[in-house]
Coordinates of C-alpha atoms in Angstrom, one line a residue:
M1312 CA 6.7 5.0 5.6
H1313 CA 4.6 5.8 7.7
A1314 CA 5.0 9.9 8.8
S1315 CA 2.9 11.6 11.5
H1316 CA 2.9 15.3 12.6
M1317 CA 2.7 17.0 16.0
Q1318 CA -0.1 19.5 16.6
R1319 CA 0.6 23.0 17.9
N1320 CA -1.1 24.2 21.1
N1321 CA -1.9 27.8 21.8
T1322 CA 0.4 29.4 24.3
S1323 CA -1.7 32.4 25.4
M1324 CA -5.3 33.3 26.3
Q1325 CA -7.3 34.8 23.5
S1326 CA -8.5 38.1 25.0
P1327 CA -8.0 40.2 28.1
P1328 CA -10.8 40.6 30.6
S1329 CA -13.2 43.5 29.8
S1330 CA -13.5 46.3 32.3
H1331 CA -17.0 47.2 33.5
T1332 CA -18.0 50.9 34.0
T1333 CA -21.2 52.7 35.2
S1334 CA -22.4 56.1 34.3
P1335 CA -22.3 58.7 37.1
S1336 CA -25.5 59.8 38.8
S1337 CA -27.1 63.0 37.6
Q1338 CA -27.3 64.4 41.1
N1339 CA -24.7 64.0 43.9
I1340 CA -26.3 64.4 47.3
I1341 CA -23.1 63.4 49.2
P1342 CA -19.8 64.8 47.9
V1343 CA -17.9 62.0 46.1
E1344 CA -14.3 61.4 47.1
S1345 CA -11.6 61.2 44.4
P1346 CA -11.4 57.6 43.1
P1347 CA -8.4 55.6 44.0
R1348 CA -5.5 55.5 41.5
R1349 CA -6.2 52.9 38.9
I1350 CA -3.8 50.0 38.8
I1351 CA -2.7 49.0 35.3
T1352 CA -2.4 45.2 35.3
R1353 CA -0.5 43.0 32.8
S1354 CA -3.8 41.6 31.5
M1355 CA -5.0 45.1 30.6
N1356 CA -1.9 45.4 28.3
N1357 CA -2.6 42.0 26.9
I1358 CA 0.3 40.4 28.7
H1359 CA -0.5 37.0 30.1
R1360 CA 1.3 34.4 32.1
P1361 CA 1.9 31.3 30.0
I1362 CA -0.3 28.2 30.8
H1363 CA 2.3 25.5 31.1
K1364 CA -0.2 22.7 30.5
L1365 CA -0.7 24.1 27.0
N1366 CA 3.0 24.4 26.4
L1367 CA 4.1 20.8 26.7
N1368 CA 4.4 20.3 23.0
S1369 CA 5.1 23.9 22.0
T1370 CA 8.2 24.5 19.9
V1371 CA 9.6 27.4 18.0
S1372 CA 10.3 26.2 14.5
S1373 CA 11.3 27.8 11.3
V1374 CA 10.3 24.6 9.3
S1375 CA 7.9 25.3 6.4
P1376 CA 4.6 23.6 7.2
E1377 CA 3.2 21.2 4.7
P1378 CA 1.1 23.3 2.2
C1379 CA -2.5 22.6 1.5
T1380 CA -2.6 24.1 -2.0
V1381 CA -0.3 24.3 -5.0
K1382 CA -0.4 28.1 -4.8
E1383 CA 0.8 28.0 -1.2
A1384 CA 3.5 25.5 -2.1
L1385 CA 4.8 27.6 -5.0
S1386 CA 5.1 30.6 -2.7
D1387 CA 7.6 28.8 -0.5
P1388 CA 11.2 28.3 -1.8
N1389 CA 11.6 24.9 -0.1
W1390 CA 8.5 23.4 -1.6
R1391 CA 8.9 25.1 -4.9
H1392 CA 12.4 23.6 -5.3
A1393 CA 11.0 20.1 -4.3
M1394 CA 8.2 20.5 -6.9
S1395 CA 10.6 21.5 -9.7
E1396 CA 12.9 18.7 -8.8
E1397 CA 10.1 16.2 -9.1
F1398 CA 8.8 17.6 -12.3
N1399 CA 12.2 17.7 -14.0
A1400 CA 12.8 14.1 -13.0
L1401 CA 9.6 13.1 -14.6
I1402 CA 10.4 14.9 -17.8
K1403 CA 13.9 13.5 -17.9
N1404 CA 12.5 10.0 -17.4
G1405 CA 10.2 10.4 -20.4
T1406 CA 7.2 9.8 -18.3
W1407 CA 4.7 11.3 -20.8
T1408 CA 4.2 13.1 -24.0
L1409 CA 1.6 15.8 -24.6
V1410 CA -1.2 14.9 -27.0
S1411 CA -4.4 16.5 -28.2
R1412 CA -7.7 15.3 -26.8
T1413 CA -10.0 13.2 -29.0
G1414 CA -12.9 12.9 -26.6
Q1415 CA -12.5 9.1 -26.4
E1416 CA -10.0 9.0 -23.6
N1417 CA -10.7 8.2 -20.0
I1418 CA -8.7 11.2 -18.5
V1419 CA -7.2 10.7 -15.0
G1420 CA -6.6 13.7 -12.8
C1421 CA -3.5 14.3 -10.7
K1422 CA -2.4 16.3 -7.6
W1423 CA 0.7 17.3 -5.7
V1424 CA 1.3 15.6 -2.4
F1425 CA 3.7 17.3 0.1
R1426 CA 5.5 15.5 2.9
T1427 CA 8.5 16.3 5.1
K1428 CA 10.7 13.2 5.5
R1429 CA 12.1 13.0 9.0
L1430 CA 14.9 11.2 10.7
S1431 CA 14.4 8.9 13.6
N1432 CA 14.9 11.8 16.0
G1433 CA 12.1 13.8 14.4
T1434 CA 14.3 16.4 12.6
I1435 CA 13.6 17.3 8.9
D1436 CA 15.6 15.2 6.4
R1437 CA 14.2 16.7 3.2
Y1438 CA 11.2 18.2 1.6
K1439 CA 9.4 15.8 -0.7
A1440 CA 6.8 16.9 -3.3
R1441 CA 5.3 14.0 -5.3
L1442 CA 3.0 14.1 -8.3
V1443 CA 0.3 11.5 -7.8
A1444 CA -2.2 10.3 -10.3
K1445 CA -5.8 10.1 -9.2
G1446 CA -6.1 6.4 -9.7
F1447 CA -9.7 6.3 -8.6
H1448 CA -10.5 7.8 -12.0
Q1449 CA -9.3 4.7 -13.7
R1450 CA -11.6 2.1 -15.1
P1451 CA -10.9 -1.7 -14.8
G1452 CA -10.4 -3.2 -18.2
V1453 CA -10.0 0.2 -19.8
D1454 CA -6.7 1.6 -18.4
Y1455 CA -5.7 -1.1 -15.9
T1456 CA -6.0 -4.8 -15.4
E1457 CA -4.0 -6.5 -12.6
T1458 CA -2.9 -4.9 -9.4
F1459 CA -0.4 -5.9 -6.6
S1460 CA 1.7 -4.2 -4.0
P1461 CA 5.0 -5.6 -2.7
V1462 CA 4.5 -5.4 1.1
I1463 CA 6.7 -7.6 3.3
K1464 CA 4.8 -9.4 6.1
P1465 CA 5.6 -8.3 9.7
T1466 CA 6.4 -11.8 10.7
T1467 CA 9.0 -12.1 7.9
I1468 CA 10.6 -8.8 9.1
R1469 CA 10.9 -10.0 12.7
L1470 CA 12.1 -13.5 11.7
V1471 CA 14.8 -12.2 9.3
L1472 CA 16.0 -9.5 11.8
S1473 CA 16.1 -12.2 14.5
L1474 CA 18.3 -14.4 12.3
A1475 CA 20.6 -11.5 11.4
V1476 CA 21.1 -10.4 15.0
S1477 CA 21.8 -14.0 16.2
R1478 CA 24.3 -14.5 13.4
G1479 CA 26.0 -11.1 13.6
W1480 CA 25.1 -10.2 10.0
P1481 CA 25.1 -6.6 8.8
L1482 CA 21.7 -4.9 8.3
R1483 CA 21.6 -2.3 5.5
Q1484 CA 18.8 -0.2 4.2
I1485 CA 18.3 1.5 0.8
D1486 CA 15.6 3.8 -0.5
V1487 CA 14.8 3.7 -4.2
N1488 CA 14.2 7.1 -5.6
N1489 CA 11.0 7.4 -7.6
A1490 CA 10.6 3.7 -7.5
F1491 CA 7.2 3.6 -9.2
L1492 CA 8.6 5.5 -12.2
Q1493 CA 10.9 2.6 -12.9
G1494 CA 8.0 0.4 -14.0
H1495 CA 6.8 0.1 -17.6
L1496 CA 3.3 0.9 -18.5
Y1497 CA 1.5 -1.5 -20.8
D1498 CA -1.9 0.2 -20.7
D1499 CA -3.1 3.4 -22.5
V1500 CA -3.4 5.9 -19.7
Y1501 CA -4.2 9.7 -20.2
M1502 CA -3.7 12.3 -17.5
L1503 CA -4.2 16.0 -17.0
Q1504 CA -1.1 18.2 -17.0
P1505 CA 0.3 18.8 -13.5
P1506 CA -1.1 21.8 -11.6
G1507 CA 1.3 24.7 -11.7
F1508 CA 3.3 23.2 -14.6
V1509 CA 0.9 23.4 -17.5
D1510 CA 2.7 24.0 -20.8
P1511 CA 1.8 27.6 -21.8
T1512 CA 2.0 26.7 -25.6
K1513 CA -0.3 23.6 -25.2
P1514 CA -2.6 24.4 -22.3
T1515 CA -5.5 22.1 -23.5
H1516 CA -3.3 19.1 -24.3
I1517 CA -3.2 16.0 -22.0
C1518 CA -0.4 13.7 -21.0
R1519 CA -0.2 10.2 -22.5
L1520 CA 1.7 8.2 -19.9
H1521 CA 4.6 6.0 -20.9
K1522 CA 5.9 5.3 -17.4
V1523 CA 4.0 4.5 -14.3
L1524 CA 3.2 7.2 -11.8
Y1525 CA 2.4 7.0 -8.1
G1526 CA -1.3 6.7 -7.6
L1527 CA -2.0 4.5 -10.6
K1528 CA -3.7 1.2 -9.9
Q1529 CA -0.9 -0.8 -11.6
A1530 CA 2.0 1.3 -10.2
P1531 CA 3.1 -1.0 -7.3
R1532 CA 2.9 -4.1 -9.5
A1533 CA 4.9 -2.6 -12.3
W1534 CA 7.7 -1.6 -9.9
Y1535 CA 7.7 -5.0 -8.3
Q1536 CA 8.0 -6.7 -11.7
E1537 CA 11.0 -4.5 -12.6
L1538 CA 12.8 -5.2 -9.3
K1539 CA 11.9 -8.9 -9.4
N1540 CA 13.2 -9.4 -12.9
F1541 CA 16.5 -7.7 -12.1
L1542 CA 17.0 -9.8 -8.9
L1543 CA 16.2 -13.0 -10.6
Q1544 CA 18.9 -12.2 -13.2
L1545 CA 21.4 -11.8 -10.3
G1546 CA 20.5 -15.3 -9.1
F1547 CA 18.0 -14.5 -6.4
I1548 CA 15.0 -16.8 -5.7
N1549 CA 11.6 -15.2 -5.0
S1550 CA 10.0 -16.7 -1.9
K1551 CA 6.7 -18.5 -2.3
A1552 CA 5.8 -18.0 1.3
D1553 CA 6.2 -14.2 1.1
T1554 CA 6.6 -12.8 -2.4
S1555 CA 8.3 -9.6 -1.1
L1556 CA 11.2 -11.7 0.2
F1557 CA 14.2 -12.6 -2.1
V1558 CA 16.9 -15.1 -1.2
Y1559 CA 20.3 -15.6 -2.7
H1560 CA 22.2 -18.8 -1.7
H1561 CA 25.5 -19.8 -3.2
A1562 CA 28.1 -22.0 -1.6
N1563 CA 28.5 -20.7 2.0
H1564 CA 27.1 -17.2 1.3
I1565 CA 23.5 -16.2 1.7
I1566 CA 21.7 -12.8 1.3
Y1567 CA 18.1 -11.8 2.2
I1568 CA 16.2 -8.9 0.7
L1569 CA 13.0 -7.5 2.3
V1570 CA 10.9 -5.2 0.1
Y1571 CA 8.3 -2.9 1.4
V1572 CA 7.2 -0.9 -1.8
D1573 CA 10.4 1.3 -2.3
D1574 CA 12.1 0.6 1.1
I1575 CA 14.5 -2.3 1.0
V1576 CA 16.4 -4.0 3.8
I1577 CA 19.4 -6.2 3.0
T1578 CA 21.2 -8.6 5.2
G1579 CA 23.6 -11.5 4.6
S1580 CA 26.5 -13.6 5.7
S1581 CA 29.1 -11.6 3.9
T1582 CA 29.6 -7.8 4.2
A1583 CA 31.4 -7.8 0.9
F1584 CA 28.5 -9.5 -0.9
V1585 CA 26.0 -7.1 0.6
E1586 CA 28.2 -4.1 -0.6
D1587 CA 28.5 -5.6 -4.1
L1588 CA 24.7 -6.1 -4.3
I1589 CA 24.0 -2.4 -3.3
V1590 CA 26.5 -1.3 -6.0
N1591 CA 24.7 -3.5 -8.6
L1592 CA 21.3 -2.1 -7.5
G1593 CA 22.6 1.4 -7.8
R1594 CA 23.7 0.8 -11.4
R1595 CA 20.2 -0.3 -12.3
F1596 CA 18.0 2.0 -10.2
S1597 CA 18.5 5.4 -8.7
L1598 CA 18.7 4.8 -5.0
K1599 CA 19.8 6.3 -1.7
D1600 CA 22.1 4.2 0.5
L1601 CA 20.9 4.8 4.1
G1602 CA 23.7 2.8 5.7
A1603 CA 23.0 0.6 8.7
L1604 CA 19.4 -0.1 9.4
S1605 CA 18.1 2.4 12.0
F1606 CA 14.6 3.5 11.0
F1607 CA 12.3 1.3 8.9
L1608 CA 8.5 1.7 8.4
G1609 CA 8.3 4.0 11.4
I1610 CA 10.2 1.5 13.6
E1611 CA 13.4 2.5 15.3
V1612 CA 16.1 -0.3 15.3
I1613 CA 18.1 0.4 18.5
S1614 CA 21.2 -1.3 19.5
H1615 CA 20.8 -3.1 22.8
P1616 CA 23.4 -4.9 25.0
H1617 CA 21.6 -8.2 24.3
G1618 CA 20.6 -7.6 20.6
I1619 CA 18.4 -5.0 19.0
L1620 CA 15.2 -3.3 20.2
L1621 CA 12.4 -2.5 17.8
S1622 CA 10.7 0.6 19.1
Q1623 CA 7.8 2.8 17.8
R1624 CA 8.4 5.6 20.3
R1625 CA 8.2 8.4 17.7
Y1626 CA 4.9 7.0 16.5
I1627 CA 3.6 6.8 20.0
L1628 CA 4.6 10.4 20.8
D1629 CA 2.8 11.7 17.6
L1630 CA -0.3 9.7 18.5
L1631 CA -0.4 11.0 22.1
S1632 CA 0.1 14.6 20.8
R1633 CA -2.7 14.2 18.2
T1634 CA -5.1 12.9 20.8
K1635 CA -4.0 15.5 23.3
M1636 CA -2.9 12.8 25.8
T1637 CA 0.7 13.8 26.1
S1638 CA 0.3 15.0 29.7
C1639 CA -2.1 12.3 30.9
N1640 CA -1.4 10.1 33.9
G1641 CA 0.0 6.7 32.9
V1642 CA -1.4 3.3 33.9
T1643 CA 0.3 0.0 34.1
T1644 CA -2.1 -2.2 31.9
P1645 CA -3.9 -1.4 28.7
L1646 CA -7.3 -2.6 30.1
A1647 CA -8.5 -2.9 33.6
S1648 CA -8.5 -6.5 34.8
T1649 CA -12.3 -6.2 35.5
S1650 CA -13.1 -4.9 32.1
K1651 CA -16.1 -6.5 30.3
L1652 CA -16.7 -4.3 27.3
S1653 CA -20.0 -4.9 25.6
I1654 CA -21.8 -3.5 22.5
N1655 CA -24.5 -2.0 24.7
S1656 CA -22.3 -0.5 27.4
G1657 CA -22.3 3.3 27.4
K1658 CA -24.0 5.9 25.1
P1659 CA -23.3 6.0 21.4
L1660 CA -20.7 8.6 20.4
A1661 CA -22.0 11.6 18.5
D1662 CA -19.0 11.5 16.2
P1663 CA -17.4 8.0 15.9
E1664 CA -14.7 9.1 13.5
E1665 CA -12.1 9.9 16.1
Y1666 CA -12.6 6.6 17.8
R1667 CA -12.1 4.8 14.5
S1668 CA -9.1 6.9 13.6
V1669 CA -7.3 6.2 17.0
V1670 CA -8.1 2.5 17.0
G1671 CA -6.7 2.3 13.4
S1672 CA -3.5 4.0 14.6
L1673 CA -3.2 1.6 17.5
Q1674 CA -3.4 -1.3 15.1
Y1675 CA -0.1 -0.3 13.5
L1676 CA 1.6 -0.4 17.0
A1677 CA 1.0 -4.2 17.1
L1678 CA 4.0 -4.5 14.8
T1679 CA 6.3 -4.3 17.8
R1680 CA 3.9 -4.4 20.8
P1681 CA 2.3 -7.8 21.5
D1682 CA 1.2 -6.4 24.9
L1683 CA -1.4 -4.3 23.0
S1684 CA -2.8 -7.2 20.9
Y1685 CA -5.8 -8.1 23.1
A1686 CA -6.8 -4.5 23.8
I1687 CA -6.7 -3.6 20.1
N1688 CA -8.6 -6.8 19.1
K1689 CA -11.3 -5.9 21.6
L1690 CA -11.6 -2.3 20.7
S1691 CA -11.8 -3.1 17.0
Q1692 CA -15.0 -5.0 17.6
F1693 CA -16.9 -1.8 18.2
L1694 CA -15.9 0.3 15.2
H1695 CA -19.4 0.2 13.8
R1696 CA -21.0 1.7 16.9
P1697 CA -18.6 3.0 19.5
T1698 CA -19.9 4.3 22.8
T1699 CA -18.6 6.5 25.6
D1700 CA -17.4 3.4 27.5
H1701 CA -15.4 2.2 24.5
W1702 CA -13.9 5.7 24.1
E1703 CA -12.9 5.6 27.8
A1704 CA -11.2 2.2 27.1
V1705 CA -9.3 3.8 24.2
K1706 CA -8.1 6.6 26.4
R1707 CA -6.9 4.0 29.0
V1708 CA -4.8 2.4 26.2
L1709 CA -3.3 5.8 25.4
R1710 CA -2.5 6.3 29.1
Y1711 CA -0.8 2.9 29.1
L1712 CA 1.2 4.1 26.0
R1713 CA 2.1 7.2 28.0
H1714 CA 3.5 5.0 30.7
T1715 CA 5.4 2.7 28.3
T1716 CA 6.5 5.1 25.6
D1717 CA 10.1 3.8 25.7
H1718 CA 9.1 0.1 25.4
G1719 CA 9.7 -2.0 22.4
L1720 CA 10.3 -5.6 21.3
L1721 CA 13.7 -7.0 22.1
L1722 CA 15.3 -9.5 19.6
R1723 CA 18.0 -11.2 21.6
R1724 CA 21.3 -12.4 20.2
S1725 CA 21.2 -16.2 20.6
S1726 CA 22.5 -19.3 19.0
A1727 CA 19.3 -21.3 19.8
L1728 CA 17.1 -22.0 16.8
S1729 CA 14.2 -23.8 18.5
L1730 CA 10.8 -23.1 17.1
H1731 CA 7.9 -23.2 19.7
A1732 CA 4.5 -21.6 20.2
Y1733 CA 2.1 -20.9 23.0
S1734 CA -1.6 -21.3 22.2
D1735 CA -4.5 -20.2 24.4
A1736 CA -8.2 -19.4 24.4
D1737 CA -10.7 -17.6 26.7
W1738 CA -13.8 -19.7 26.5
A1739 CA -17.1 -17.8 25.9
G1740 CA -15.5 -14.6 27.2
N1741 CA -17.5 -12.3 24.9
P1742 CA -20.6 -11.1 26.9
D1743 CA -22.5 -10.2 23.7
D1744 CA -22.4 -13.5 21.7
Y1745 CA -20.4 -15.9 24.0
T1746 CA -17.7 -16.4 21.4
S1747 CA -14.2 -17.1 22.6
T1748 CA -10.9 -15.3 22.0
G1749 CA -8.0 -17.4 20.6
A1750 CA -4.4 -16.3 20.7
F1751 CA -0.9 -17.5 20.1
V1752 CA 2.7 -16.3 20.4
I1753 CA 5.4 -18.0 18.3
F1754 CA 9.1 -17.9 19.2
L1755 CA 12.3 -18.5 17.2
G1756 CA 14.8 -19.2 20.0
P1757 CA 14.1 -16.5 22.7
N1758 CA 12.5 -14.1 20.2
A1759 CA 8.8 -13.5 19.6
I1760 CA 8.4 -13.4 15.8
S1761 CA 4.6 -13.9 15.4
W1762 CA 1.5 -13.3 17.6
S1763 CA -2.2 -13.0 17.2
S1764 CA -5.3 -12.2 19.3
R1765 CA -8.5 -12.9 17.5
K1766 CA -12.2 -13.4 18.2
Q1767 CA -13.3 -16.9 17.1
R1768 CA -16.0 -17.0 14.5
T1769 CA -18.2 -19.7 16.1
V1770 CA -19.4 -20.4 19.6
A1771 CA -17.5 -23.3 21.2
W1772 CA -19.5 -25.9 23.2
S1773 CA -16.6 -26.4 25.7
S1774 CA -13.3 -25.0 26.7
T1775 CA -11.7 -27.9 25.0
E1776 CA -13.2 -27.0 21.7
A1777 CA -12.2 -23.3 22.1
E1778 CA -8.6 -24.3 22.9
Y1779 CA -8.5 -26.9 20.1
R1780 CA -9.6 -24.3 17.5
S1781 CA -6.8 -22.0 18.8
V1782 CA -4.3 -24.8 18.4
A1783 CA -5.4 -25.3 14.8
T1784 CA -4.9 -21.6 14.1
T1785 CA -1.5 -21.7 15.7
A1786 CA -0.6 -24.8 13.7
A1787 CA -1.4 -23.1 10.4
E1788 CA 0.8 -20.2 11.3
L1789 CA 3.6 -22.5 12.5
R1790 CA 3.4 -24.5 9.2
W1791 CA 3.8 -21.3 7.2
I1792 CA 6.8 -20.2 9.2
L1793 CA 8.4 -23.6 8.6
S1794 CA 7.9 -23.1 4.9
L1795 CA 9.5 -19.7 5.2
L1796 CA 12.5 -21.0 7.1
T1797 CA 13.0 -23.7 4.5
E1798 CA 13.3 -21.0 1.8
L1799 CA 15.7 -19.1 4.0
H1800 CA 17.9 -22.2 4.2
V1801 CA 17.5 -22.4 8.0
V1802 CA 17.4 -25.8 9.6
I1803 CA 15.5 -26.2 12.9
P1804 CA 17.5 -28.9 14.9
T1805 CA 14.6 -29.9 17.2
Q1806 CA 10.9 -30.7 16.5
P1807 CA 8.7 -27.6 16.8
A1808 CA 6.3 -27.6 19.7
I1809 CA 2.9 -26.0 20.5
Y1810 CA 2.2 -25.6 24.2
C1811 CA -1.4 -25.6 25.3
D1812 CA -2.7 -25.5 28.9
N1813 CA -5.9 -27.5 28.2
V1814 CA -5.4 -31.2 28.9
G1815 CA -8.4 -32.3 26.8
A1816 CA -7.2 -30.3 23.7
T1817 CA -3.7 -31.7 24.1
H1818 CA -4.9 -35.3 24.2
L1819 CA -7.2 -34.7 21.2
C1820 CA -4.3 -33.6 19.1
A1821 CA -2.6 -37.0 19.6
N1822 CA -5.5 -39.5 19.7
P1823 CA -9.2 -39.5 19.0
V1824 CA -10.4 -39.8 22.6
F1825 CA -13.2 -37.2 22.1
H1826 CA -13.8 -37.8 18.4
S1827 CA -17.5 -38.6 18.7
R1828 CA -18.1 -35.2 20.3
M1829 CA -15.9 -33.3 17.9
K1830 CA -17.3 -34.3 14.5
H1831 CA -18.0 -30.6 13.6
L1832 CA -14.2 -29.9 14.0
A1833 CA -13.3 -32.5 11.3
L1834 CA -11.1 -30.1 9.3
D1835 CA -9.2 -28.8 12.3
Y1836 CA -9.0 -32.3 13.7
H1837 CA -7.5 -33.9 10.6
F1838 CA -5.1 -31.0 9.9
I1839 CA -3.5 -31.2 13.4
R1840 CA -3.5 -35.0 13.6
E1841 CA -1.8 -35.3 10.2
H1842 CA 1.0 -32.9 11.2
V1843 CA 1.5 -34.5 14.6
Q1844 CA 1.6 -38.0 13.1
N1845 CA 4.1 -36.9 10.4
G1846 CA 6.4 -35.4 13.1
I1847 CA 6.2 -31.9 11.7
F1848 CA 5.4 -30.6 15.2
R1849 CA 4.1 -31.8 18.6
V1850 CA 1.5 -30.5 20.9
S1851 CA 2.4 -30.6 24.6
H1852 CA 0.7 -29.5 27.8
V1853 CA 2.0 -26.5 29.8
R1854 CA 0.9 -25.2 33.2
S1855 CA -1.5 -22.3 33.1
E1856 CA 1.0 -20.1 35.0
D1857 CA 3.5 -20.7 32.2
Q1858 CA 1.1 -20.0 29.4
L1859 CA 2.7 -16.9 27.7
A1860 CA -0.3 -16.3 25.4
D1861 CA -2.6 -15.8 28.4
S1862 CA -2.5 -12.0 28.2
L1863 CA -3.6 -12.0 24.6
T1864 CA -6.9 -13.6 25.5
K1865 CA -8.2 -11.4 28.3
P1866 CA -7.3 -8.5 30.7
L1867 CA -5.0 -9.5 33.5
P1868 CA -3.9 -7.9 36.8
R1869 CA -0.8 -5.7 36.7
R1870 CA 1.8 -8.2 38.1
R1871 CA 0.7 -11.1 35.9
F1872 CA 0.5 -8.9 32.8
H1873 CA 4.0 -7.4 33.5
D1874 CA 5.6 -10.8 34.1
L1875 CA 4.2 -12.4 30.9
H1876 CA 5.3 -9.6 28.6
L1877 CA 8.7 -9.4 30.2
K1878 CA 9.1 -13.1 29.1
I1879 CA 7.7 -12.3 25.6
G1880 CA 10.3 -9.6 25.2
V1881 CA 8.5 -6.3 25.6
L1882 CA 11.2 -4.1 27.4
P1883 CA 12.1 -0.5 27.8
R1884 CA 15.0 0.9 25.8
P1885 CA 18.4 1.2 27.4
S1886 CA 18.3 4.0 30.0
N1887 CA 21.1 6.0 28.2
L1888 CA 19.0 6.2 25.1
R1889 CA 15.7 7.3 26.7
G1890 CA 14.2 10.8 26.1
H1891 CA 11.4 12.7 27.6
I1892 CA 7.8 12.7 26.4
G1893 CA 7.9 16.3 25.2
D1894 CA 11.2 15.9 23.4
K1895 CA 11.5 16.5 19.7
S1896 CA 14.9 14.9 19.4

């Protein structure tokens, strides 16, 4: 889960203006009149009128801030209770035993991590203190071997949610308490005693771990193995296309489970089956039933008259606050239509860390915002040496987010299950090395479930070659989605289609008319031709004005950009659910 925190702004000036006095003259030739009565102003009494620009995000809160040290945490009753609760759970679970040092152990450190878990409206849900092992102290082959983390793919999330909405299935969410502690540890791992909870009778002893702790290299894999083994016993099948997806299919009933570390989303054709599954999981693991899906991985799932809207409004507000762009003027496109960013444009930034941090934060927004894909792809190309021009482009993206804070991805309720994709490329559009940008958007019925905007690795000799490479990338993603749908027991009634607006690339997919000039594309050529000939999908021509992937390859004017993303499904949330930029709720 991704959690971000609003920064506080000062609400007053720091010091009153100083008064200036002069010493009187030693001789007064002309009699001096009595000075006028001194006016005592508010500033002299250190009373200042508030500066409203600085108060946009100011809130009066009694919430305990996240502590920076163990001593600070132990002095606060909220955090002290959270730490004691975590420590007692570890002891009760038999996580370790205290042993004497022999000098031969590789001892791993540990630390407390403090987080406030928030609801979708930003209010505090609970205080969470977690003991985390310093896994970077571990040595491969000594105290760990294999590693793996169960992280569901974004495309799988959107695809399953689209199916659930279209079929009217319930969407439930559960959170496994201390999930990593459920896994068994098969390596010898030794750790220092937790800060603030050192046994006074054995202060020099160390912990020999029997259960997995957060932070250990093998922790995610151990938890995944425990969950996987239990679900397989219940009759679930582990997906080969996405190992964090589990499918149960029996008679007319089907259940899907999406796993993102310890956050689990469950949906299925039978509400009773879903309830029984949650009960069975609760018997095996300590979990919290969060009810209907509403907030997952920092994404709000909002009911919409036509389906559900996936929104990252809370994340956007936190990002705008962190970058001090909350009160900026909004713009209608992420990049100017005339934008031609280059490596050499502008002066190098003195401190590039903020640029890298903000661009990294923007990348997470691509989960629900295909309208940001091209801008994020372009800005990510300058992380090694960002300049002032690149930073101005980042600020424009933030201004666009300020204008579209309430926008999200709409997954419509529809009985149509056609699978189709739009593939496009901007030939030699990069002014630095003349590479092309390839992009695609894939739809299941009316819903966008996968998209990409990416710089091609090699220079294309022609627009046909650039478009053909993009079609090959789209075909690979489409083939993977077809495998995923097969495991989900979803039948696509019509042949999937890839739409391309380049006539030459479209003809090349069906027959070898340009084969003599495309020998260096042999792998892409044979891959696409084989799938087209076997009837797995078809490649068809589409007019340029109907090419929905156009905005993922280059900057566009406002009207064209808006029309395309309206068709893709980027829409504002219903007006009755909108808030204000400065709202905390």
